[in-house]
Amino acid sequence: MSKTIETVDDVVIRFAGDSGDGMQLTGTQFTNTTALVGNDLSTLPDYPAEIRAPAGTLFGVSSFQLRFSSWDILTPGDQPDVLVAMNPAALKVHLKDLKKSGLIVANTDSFDDKNLALAGFAGNPLADDTLVDYQVIEVPITKLTLNALQGMGLTQKESVRCKNFFALGLMYWMYSRPMEPTEGWIKQKFGNEPKIAEANDKAMKAGYYYGESTEVFASRFEVKPAQLKPGLYRNITGNEATALGVVAAAKKAGIPLFYASYPITPASDILHNLSSYKNYGVKTFQAEDEIAAAGVAVGAAYAGNLAVTGTSGPGAALKSETISLGVMLELPIVIVDVQRGGPSTGLPTKTEQSDLLFVMYGRHGEAPAPIVAAATPADCFHMAYEAARIAVKYMTPVYLLTDGYLGNGSEPWLVPDSKELPTIPVTFRTDPENFHPYARNENNVRPWALPGTPGLEHRIGGLEKANITGNVSYDPDNHDFMVHLRAEKVAGIAKDIPLQEVYGEQSGDLLVMSWGGTYGAVRSTVDRLRKKGYKLSHAHLRYLNPFPRNLGEVLGNFGTIFVPEINLGQLARLLRSEYLIDVVQFNKVRGLPLRSTELEQAIVKTLEAIPANGKRS
Amino acid sequence: MAGTNGNGETLKQSPAQPKKYTAKDFASDQDVRWCPGCGDYSVLAQVQRILPDLDVPKEKQIFISGIGCSSRFPYYMNAYGIHGIHGRAPAIASGVKSANPDLTVWVATGDGDALSIGGNHIIHALRRNIGLKILMFNNRIYGLTKGQYSPTSELGKKTKSSPFGTIDYPFNPVQLALGSGGTFVARSMDRDPKHLQQVLLRAAKHDGTAFTDIFQNCNVFNDGAYFLYTEKDTRPDNVLYVEHGKPLVFGKENDKGIKLEGFTPKVISLKDGKHSISDVLVYDETSYELAVLVATFGDRPGFPMPIGVFFKADRPSYEKMMTDQIEAVTKKRGAGDLDKLLKSGNTWTVTAN
Ligand SMILES: Cc1ncc(C[n+]2csc(CCOP(=O)(O)OP(=O)(O)O)c2C)c(N)n1
Ligand code: SF4
Ligand SMILES: [Mg+2]
């Protein structure tokens, strides 16, 4: 039976089920295939903090949202067009996000009394009028999977576990995706369990042909490839990109990479990735805690490696004392903070931008440290590279801020050629003539002198250093001098980073100013409003300390500055204190990316409040 | 050292041949600022004395410390050094050692630095068997902060922060090190310089973590803490020098020994006519069981304080395994190529049209 194929250009699918249902895997497979088809895409995995929460419960729901498109997209989308709900809890949790008249594919087999009760449904939403506003497609996914795998000699449990591949196959059919990439993946993944491999493969195909052969689906869709810039692409998550960024920086600098870390969600994948790159000379050290990881990084930096230590908020707090030492020792260390919801354990698997002030000020003493922040998953590569470049050039700890959304989310990445990457020159001091550990070059940077170099024996430490000699000094004027010197050194980096760019008109009534992982949501919202005829511009910060040297000027060119953040106004506070201007804040701290619909409303409200003369009273 | 060739011409010293140092070569130009009479001076002197015997050039020696009186140590050594932060020296040193296994890495730490704030790092360094030579200056007190009790202070000790006596049981550092998987565990004393030198030399040559608990007198805040063990007249009857292959005898006239009855150690008299030297336990530093047992002697009433090398085992070090693993993976997968790595995974090409 052939069915009509409708061409659409932008789709948001959300796969949702129990955390044991394999939704992350299903989403990842759909994503990889979609990347190969050539769509632009953006993903938003969302999973509970519990590894295997009790089956059927609301808090055990795990989901994977994927947006793919035939044009350039910047966000994983606010509202799904399609919700694949593997059980009632998944439907309950995600229904409120679904577009009106959106499509629900429900696994009817799981809508039994027990699961309905666990999800808190009074009746069966498939039977009553709960879903009148939506198109519902009921598929007995579990039963169909079991039927397809009959006679294979698998246990019931093993067969049921394949049902996510049935759902995947069905979605492949619905969006006209090829099954070959996943076929290949299954073969590789389950190489030594041929029966399981065959079962998953069969389940996927059963799902695909179910779509093809039954009457329930009126039509299927096609999303044409996006017109991306020519070149070689791969789909990449922020954490993968961060790992590659520091590997690339070390290679370009000609020094070994040393990554010291203690596992923490959502930063652990950086450790996982780097620990598999042994043949690139990468050393990884899983320390006993984050304090140790930071200490190990200090030692590795002193010994001449590109030292990197990655973590999330709680670990960043533990590293704080050691990073102050790093500031005093003036050693290059990159600290990656993949931000998550806080305070304390907070929302460990969700995203937030709430560590900006912490990395800015969360050290004892006057301890300045540069901060850079990635804007998109792929941008993590470039900002990790930048963090490393600044660290070794200026002999200083540097923070790289990413977040849970960037770290786990993915997008197509135009892979750079290593030759195009900026050089990272490193010279180790070898000449004993006139050597002083705290002598300075034109950038106020001290020499990197490695233990093992004859004639350069010297001691460094946390006690205040005498300028130039580096000997311990309690002299009041020397301390005052050194405190200023360290601050000036970091401030001076402003001349070595790009000017702040403004998207849209270079002056006007309203500038939306964002930073970090909100880039996609903010840029697409600004774009939409501009298309609707509103006058506004957008500036997205990737350098947060020091700020780009033209930032004051940029801010001065606009009547109103609107600052959306997933925190209570941390950048807003920095801008106010640095430039003595007021800004309008927009703050939503839901553990999720900003929603463009909400953002759009808030911006419009702000625009409408701007008086005709452009100046707010 | 200069030599001559067959024609009687003097040969230049080969750069590969390490220069013969004296203790003075390892003294830095900084004034030593410990209180006069402090036991730390002796430890510094003994370290400087043994370094020439190591045949390791001074640029390959690095001393890393935490915070405390004893942690000022690196400033006084003419070598590389990091005066770190309180308790974290083993972590910093682990970074140095794994980044450059070629260096001889020393850790100078106090009883508070190592066992209180830095307890986690000490046990994990020992567990990993990473090549650090840990010198723990054990004065059973917090010196630098002016006299609070430490995790090795005796129960009931009166200090500034325990005016009515402590209610904390102390650690036995040797037991702790053995329990953490230490492969070289020793104890010595500031006031027994010869013994300290011997132990330090062995520690320096050990492959893996070498932990030495050094009894050190703080003559300002805990004077005489160890006089029972360190002073001439009381030492023989109260200290048991533990030596590999030697019977465990002690006493002014070597008249006492340790006998093992089942699992229970007993102090016996070699003069009571009932026992002879053949009853005495002969020490074996490769025996973990003996080490664990003998380490308890200092806490047993009527037993002498054991001093010496308790345990030595040969186990591949962390840095060796790290290097080997990198080599093995590189051999198997080939040396990594950055562009190949960047372009790995599922890639696709977008062409202009
Ligand atoms: C994070 C931190 N907490 C507390 C201190 C204060 N402090 C410095 S040294 C020290 C104890 C030192 O005792 P010990 O390690 O035994 O060394 P000693 O001075 O006896 O040689 C303390 C508590 C500090 N410097 N840093
Ligand atoms: S306070 Fe005690 S340990 Fe510290 S230097 Fe003085 S005598 Fe030595
Ligand atoms: Mg002490």
Coordinates of N, CA and C in Angstrom, one line a residue, chain B residues 254-352:
Chain B
N254 N 70.2 -5.6 75.2 CA 69.5 -6.5 74.3 C 69.0 -7.7 75.0
D255 N 68.4 -7.4 76.1 CA 68.0 -8.5 77.0 C 66.5 -8.8 76.9
K256 N 65.8 -8.1 76.0 CA 64.4 -8.4 75.9 C 64.0 -8.7 74.4
G257 N 63.0 -9.4 74.2 CA 62.6 -9.8 72.8 C 61.1 -9.9 72.7
I258 N 60.7 -10.1 71.4 CA 59.3 -10.3 71.2 C 59.1 -11.8 70.7
K259 N 58.2 -12.4 71.4 CA 57.9 -13.8 71.0 C 56.5 -13.9 70.5
L260 N 56.2 -14.7 69.6 CA 54.8 -14.9 69.1 C 54.2 -16.1 69.6
E261 N 53.1 -16.0 70.4 CA 52.4 -17.2 70.8 C 51.1 -17.3 70.1
G262 N 51.0 -18.1 69.1 CA 49.8 -18.1 68.3 C 49.8 -16.8 67.6
F263 N 48.8 -16.0 67.7 CA 48.7 -14.7 67.1 C 49.1 -13.6 68.1
T264 N 49.4 -14.0 69.3 CA 49.6 -13.0 70.3 C 51.1 -12.7 70.6
P265 N 51.6 -11.5 70.4 CA 52.9 -11.2 70.7 C 53.2 -11.0 72.2
K266 N 54.3 -11.4 72.7 CA 54.6 -11.3 74.1 C 56.0 -10.7 74.2
V267 N 56.2 -9.9 75.2 CA 57.6 -9.4 75.5 C 58.2 -10.4 76.5
I268 N 59.4 -10.9 76.1 CA 60.0 -11.9 76.9 C 61.4 -11.4 77.4
S269 N 61.8 -11.9 78.5 CA 63.1 -11.6 79.0 C 64.1 -12.6 78.5
L270 N 65.2 -12.2 78.0 CA 66.2 -13.2 77.6 C 67.2 -13.6 78.7
K271 N 66.8 -13.0 79.9 CA 67.7 -13.3 81.0 C 67.0 -14.1 82.1
D272 N 65.8 -14.4 81.9 CA 65.0 -15.1 82.9 C 65.3 -16.6 83.0
G273 N 66.2 -17.1 82.1 CA 66.5 -18.5 82.1 C 65.5 -19.4 81.4
K274 N 64.3 -18.8 81.1 CA 63.3 -19.6 80.4 C 63.3 -19.4 78.9
H275 N 63.8 -18.3 78.5 CA 63.8 -18.0 77.0 C 65.2 -17.7 76.5
S276 N 65.3 -18.0 75.2 CA 66.6 -17.7 74.6 C 66.3 -17.0 73.3
I277 N 67.4 -16.5 72.6 CA 67.2 -15.8 71.4 C 66.5 -16.6 70.3
S278 N 66.5 -17.9 70.4 CA 65.8 -18.7 69.4 C 64.3 -18.6 69.6
D279 N 63.8 -18.1 70.7 CA 62.4 -17.9 70.9 C 61.9 -16.6 70.2
V280 N 62.9 -15.7 69.9 CA 62.5 -14.4 69.4 C 62.1 -14.4 67.9
L281 N 61.0 -13.6 67.7 CA 60.5 -13.5 66.4 C 61.5 -12.8 65.5
V282 N 61.8 -13.4 64.3 CA 62.7 -12.8 63.4 C 61.9 -11.9 62.4
Y283 N 62.3 -10.7 62.2 CA 61.4 -9.8 61.4 C 61.5 -10.0 59.9
D284 N 60.4 -9.9 59.2 CA 60.4 -10.1 57.7 C 59.6 -8.9 57.2
E285 N 60.3 -8.0 56.6 CA 59.6 -6.8 56.1 C 58.7 -7.0 54.9
T286 N 58.8 -8.2 54.3 CA 58.0 -8.5 53.2 C 56.6 -9.1 53.6
S287 N 56.5 -9.4 55.0 CA 55.3 -10.0 55.5 C 54.3 -8.9 55.9
Y288 N 53.2 -8.8 55.2 CA 52.2 -7.8 55.6 C 51.6 -8.1 56.9
E289 N 51.5 -9.4 57.2 CA 50.9 -9.8 58.5 C 51.7 -9.3 59.7
L290 N 53.0 -9.6 59.6 CA 53.9 -9.1 60.6 C 53.9 -7.6 60.8
A291 N 53.9 -6.9 59.6 CA 53.9 -5.5 59.7 C 52.7 -5.0 60.4
V292 N 51.5 -5.5 60.1 CA 50.3 -5.1 60.7 C 50.3 -5.4 62.2
L293 N 50.9 -6.5 62.6 CA 51.0 -6.8 64.0 C 52.0 -5.9 64.8
V294 N 53.1 -5.8 64.2 CA 54.2 -5.0 64.9 C 53.8 -3.6 65.0
A295 N 53.1 -3.1 64.0 CA 52.6 -1.7 64.0 C 51.8 -1.4 65.2
T296 N 51.2 -2.4 65.8 CA 50.3 -2.1 67.0 C 51.1 -2.0 68.3
F297 N 52.4 -2.3 68.3 CA 53.2 -2.4 69.5 C 53.1 -1.1 70.3
G298 N 53.3 0.0 69.6 CA 53.3 1.3 70.3 C 52.1 1.6 71.1
D299 N 51.0 0.9 70.7 CA 49.7 1.2 71.4 C 49.5 0.1 72.5
R300 N 50.4 -0.9 72.6 CA 50.1 -1.9 73.6 C 50.9 -1.6 74.9
P301 N 50.3 -1.6 76.0 CA 51.0 -1.3 77.3 C 52.1 -2.4 77.5
G302 N 53.2 -1.9 77.9 CA 54.3 -2.9 78.2 C 55.2 -3.2 76.9
F303 N 54.8 -2.7 75.8 CA 55.5 -3.0 74.6 C 56.4 -1.8 74.2
P304 N 57.5 -2.0 73.5 CA 58.3 -0.9 73.0 C 57.7 -0.3 71.8
M305 N 58.1 0.9 71.5 CA 57.7 1.6 70.2 C 58.5 1.1 69.1
P306 N 57.8 0.5 68.0 CA 58.6 0.0 66.9 C 59.0 1.2 66.0
I307 N 60.2 1.1 65.5 CA 60.9 2.1 64.6 C 61.5 1.3 63.5
G308 N 61.5 1.8 62.3 CA 62.2 1.1 61.2 C 61.3 0.9 60.0
V309 N 61.7 0.1 59.1 CA 60.9 -0.2 57.9 C 60.0 -1.4 58.2
F310 N 58.7 -1.1 58.3 CA 57.7 -2.2 58.6 C 57.4 -3.1 57.5
F311 N 57.3 -2.4 56.3 CA 56.8 -3.2 55.2 C 57.4 -2.7 53.9
K312 N 57.8 -3.6 53.0 CA 58.2 -3.2 51.7 C 57.7 -4.2 50.7
A313 N 57.0 -3.8 49.7 CA 56.5 -4.7 48.7 C 56.8 -4.2 47.3
D314 N 57.0 -5.0 46.4 CA 57.2 -4.6 45.0 C 55.9 -4.7 44.2
R315 N 55.4 -3.6 43.8 CA 54.1 -3.6 43.1 C 54.3 -2.5 42.0
P316 N 53.8 -2.8 40.8 CA 54.0 -1.7 39.8 C 53.4 -0.4 40.2
S317 N 54.1 0.7 40.0 CA 53.6 2.0 40.4 C 52.5 2.5 39.5
Y318 N 51.8 3.5 40.0 CA 50.7 4.1 39.2 C 51.3 4.7 37.9
E319 N 52.4 5.4 38.1 CA 52.9 6.1 36.9 C 53.4 5.1 35.8
K320 N 53.9 4.0 36.3 CA 54.4 3.0 35.4 C 53.2 2.4 34.6
M321 N 52.1 2.1 35.3 CA 51.0 1.5 34.7 C 50.3 2.5 33.7
M322 N 50.4 3.8 34.1 CA 49.8 4.9 33.3 C 50.6 4.9 32.0
T323 N 51.9 4.9 32.1 CA 52.8 5.0 30.9 C 52.6 3.8 30.0
D324 N 52.6 2.6 30.7 CA 52.4 1.3 29.9 C 51.1 1.3 29.2
Q325 N 50.0 1.7 29.9 CA 48.7 1.7 29.2 C 48.7 2.6 28.0
I326 N 49.3 3.8 28.1 CA 49.3 4.7 27.0 C 50.1 4.0 25.8
E327 N 51.2 3.4 26.2 CA 52.0 2.8 25.1 C 51.3 1.6 24.5
A328 N 50.6 0.8 25.3 CA 49.9 -0.4 24.8 C 48.8 0.1 23.9
V329 N 48.0 1.1 24.3 CA 46.9 1.5 23.5 C 47.4 2.1 22.2
T330 N 48.5 2.9 22.3 CA 49.1 3.5 21.1 C 49.6 2.5 20.1
K331 N 50.1 1.4 20.7 CA 50.6 0.3 19.8 C 49.5 -0.3 19.1
K332 N 48.4 -0.5 19.8 CA 47.3 -1.2 19.2 C 46.5 -0.4 18.2
R333 N 46.3 0.9 18.6 CA 45.5 1.8 17.7 C 46.3 2.7 16.8
G334 N 47.6 2.7 17.0 CA 48.4 3.7 16.3 C 48.4 5.0 16.9
A335 N 49.4 5.8 16.7 CA 49.5 7.1 17.3 C 48.3 8.0 16.8
G336 N 47.7 8.7 17.7 CA 46.5 9.4 17.3 C 46.8 10.6 16.3
D337 N 45.9 10.8 15.4 CA 46.0 11.8 14.4 C 44.9 12.8 14.7
L338 N 45.2 14.0 15.0 CA 44.1 15.0 15.4 C 43.0 15.1 14.4
D339 N 43.4 15.3 13.1 CA 42.3 15.5 12.1 C 41.4 14.2 12.0
K340 N 42.1 13.1 12.1 CA 41.3 11.8 12.1 C 40.3 11.8 13.2
L341 N 40.8 12.2 14.4 CA 39.9 12.2 15.5 C 38.7 13.2 15.4
L342 N 39.0 14.4 14.9 CA 38.0 15.4 14.7 C 37.0 14.9 13.7
K343 N 37.4 14.2 12.7 CA 36.5 13.7 11.6 C 36.0 12.3 11.9
S344 N 36.1 11.8 13.1 CA 35.6 10.4 13.4 C 34.1 10.5 13.6
G345 N 33.6 9.3 13.9 CA 32.1 9.2 14.1 C 31.4 9.2 12.8
N346 N 30.1 9.4 12.9 CA 29.2 9.4 11.7 C 29.4 10.8 11.1
T347 N 30.0 10.9 10.0 CA 30.2 12.2 9.3 C 29.4 12.2 8.0
W348 N 29.1 13.4 7.5 CA 28.5 13.5 6.2 C 29.0 14.8 5.6
T349 N 28.9 14.8 4.3 CA 29.4 16.0 3.6 C 28.3 16.8 3.0
V350 N 28.3 18.1 3.2 CA 27.4 19.0 2.5 C 28.1 19.6 1.4
T351 N 27.6 19.5 0.2 CA 28.2 20.2 -0.9 C 27.5 21.4 -1.3
A352 N 28.3 22.3 -1.9 CA 27.6 23.6 -2.4 C 26.8 23.3 -3.6

